[in-house]
Amino acid sequence: SPDGESIALIADNSIWIANIRNGESIRCTPRVPDNDTPVLAGVWDHNGNTVVYNRYVSSGDGRFLQIFKLDIR
């Protein structure tokens, strides 16, 4: 996060926010199937209020990499 207090990470097929000082982690998104797991890492906005991330989404036309926005605060 911009304030240096937290990191956004992908684990167990979902997005987590972990406090750097005490190691406490909070699952922020539901666990998704293996084929739809988030890709790469989450990216914070400059205020630390939002994390964006990519994950694959299936539709009738195929499978697409989509951007998701997660409000943190």
PDB file of N, CA and C in Angstrom, residues 4 9 12-13 24 32 50 53 64 67:
ATOM      1  N   GLY A   4       2.815   2.008   3.120  1.00  0.00           N
ATOM      2  CA  GLY A   4       3.805   1.036   3.554  1.00  0.00           C
ATOM      3  C   GLY A   4       3.339   0.112   4.656  1.00  0.00           C
ATOM      4  N   LEU A   9      -1.862  -9.474  -1.919  1.00  0.00           N
ATOM      5  CA  LEU A   9      -1.263 -10.681  -2.478  1.00  0.00           C
ATOM      6  C   LEU A   9      -2.338 -11.652  -2.920  1.00  0.00           C
ATOM      7  N   ASP A  12      -4.480 -18.850  -2.277  1.00  0.00           N
ATOM      8  CA  ASP A  12      -5.694 -19.669  -2.200  1.00  0.00           C
ATOM      9  C   ASP A  12      -6.778 -19.155  -3.151  1.00  0.00           C
ATOM     10  N   ASN A  13      -6.355 -18.770  -4.364  1.00  0.00           N
ATOM     11  CA  ASN A  13      -7.265 -18.335  -5.436  1.00  0.00           C
ATOM     12  C   ASN A  13      -8.122 -17.129  -5.067  1.00  0.00           C
ATOM     13  N   GLU A  24      -1.050 -10.031  10.152  1.00  0.00           N
ATOM     14  CA  GLU A  24      -2.474 -10.357  10.044  1.00  0.00           C
ATOM     15  C   GLU A  24      -2.928 -10.227   8.602  1.00  0.00           C
ATOM     16  N   VAL A  32     -12.041 -18.532  -5.824  1.00  0.00           N
ATOM     17  CA  VAL A  32     -12.599 -18.878  -7.135  1.00  0.00           C
ATOM     18  C   VAL A  32     -11.975 -20.194  -7.607  1.00  0.00           C
ATOM     19  N   THR A  50      -8.038   1.419  -3.031  1.00  0.00           N
ATOM     20  CA  THR A  50      -8.476   0.475  -4.045  1.00  0.00           C
ATOM     21  C   THR A  50      -7.307  -0.379  -4.508  1.00  0.00           C
ATOM     22  N   TYR A  53      -6.884  -5.838  -9.959  1.00  0.00           N
ATOM     23  CA  TYR A  53      -6.211  -7.095 -10.287  1.00  0.00           C
ATOM     24  C   TYR A  53      -6.877  -7.709 -11.510  1.00  0.00           C
ATOM     25  N   PHE A  64     -11.660 -14.722 -21.128  1.00  0.00           N
ATOM     26  CA  PHE A  64     -11.039 -13.412 -21.258  1.00  0.00           C
ATOM     27  C   PHE A  64     -10.390 -12.984 -19.953  1.00  0.00           C
ATOM     28  N   ILE A  67     -10.225  -6.995 -15.831  1.00  0.00           N
ATOM     29  CA  ILE A  67      -9.737  -6.185 -14.720  1.00  0.00           C
ATOM     30  C   ILE A  67     -10.857  -6.065 -13.682  1.00  0.00           C
TER      31      ILE A  67
END
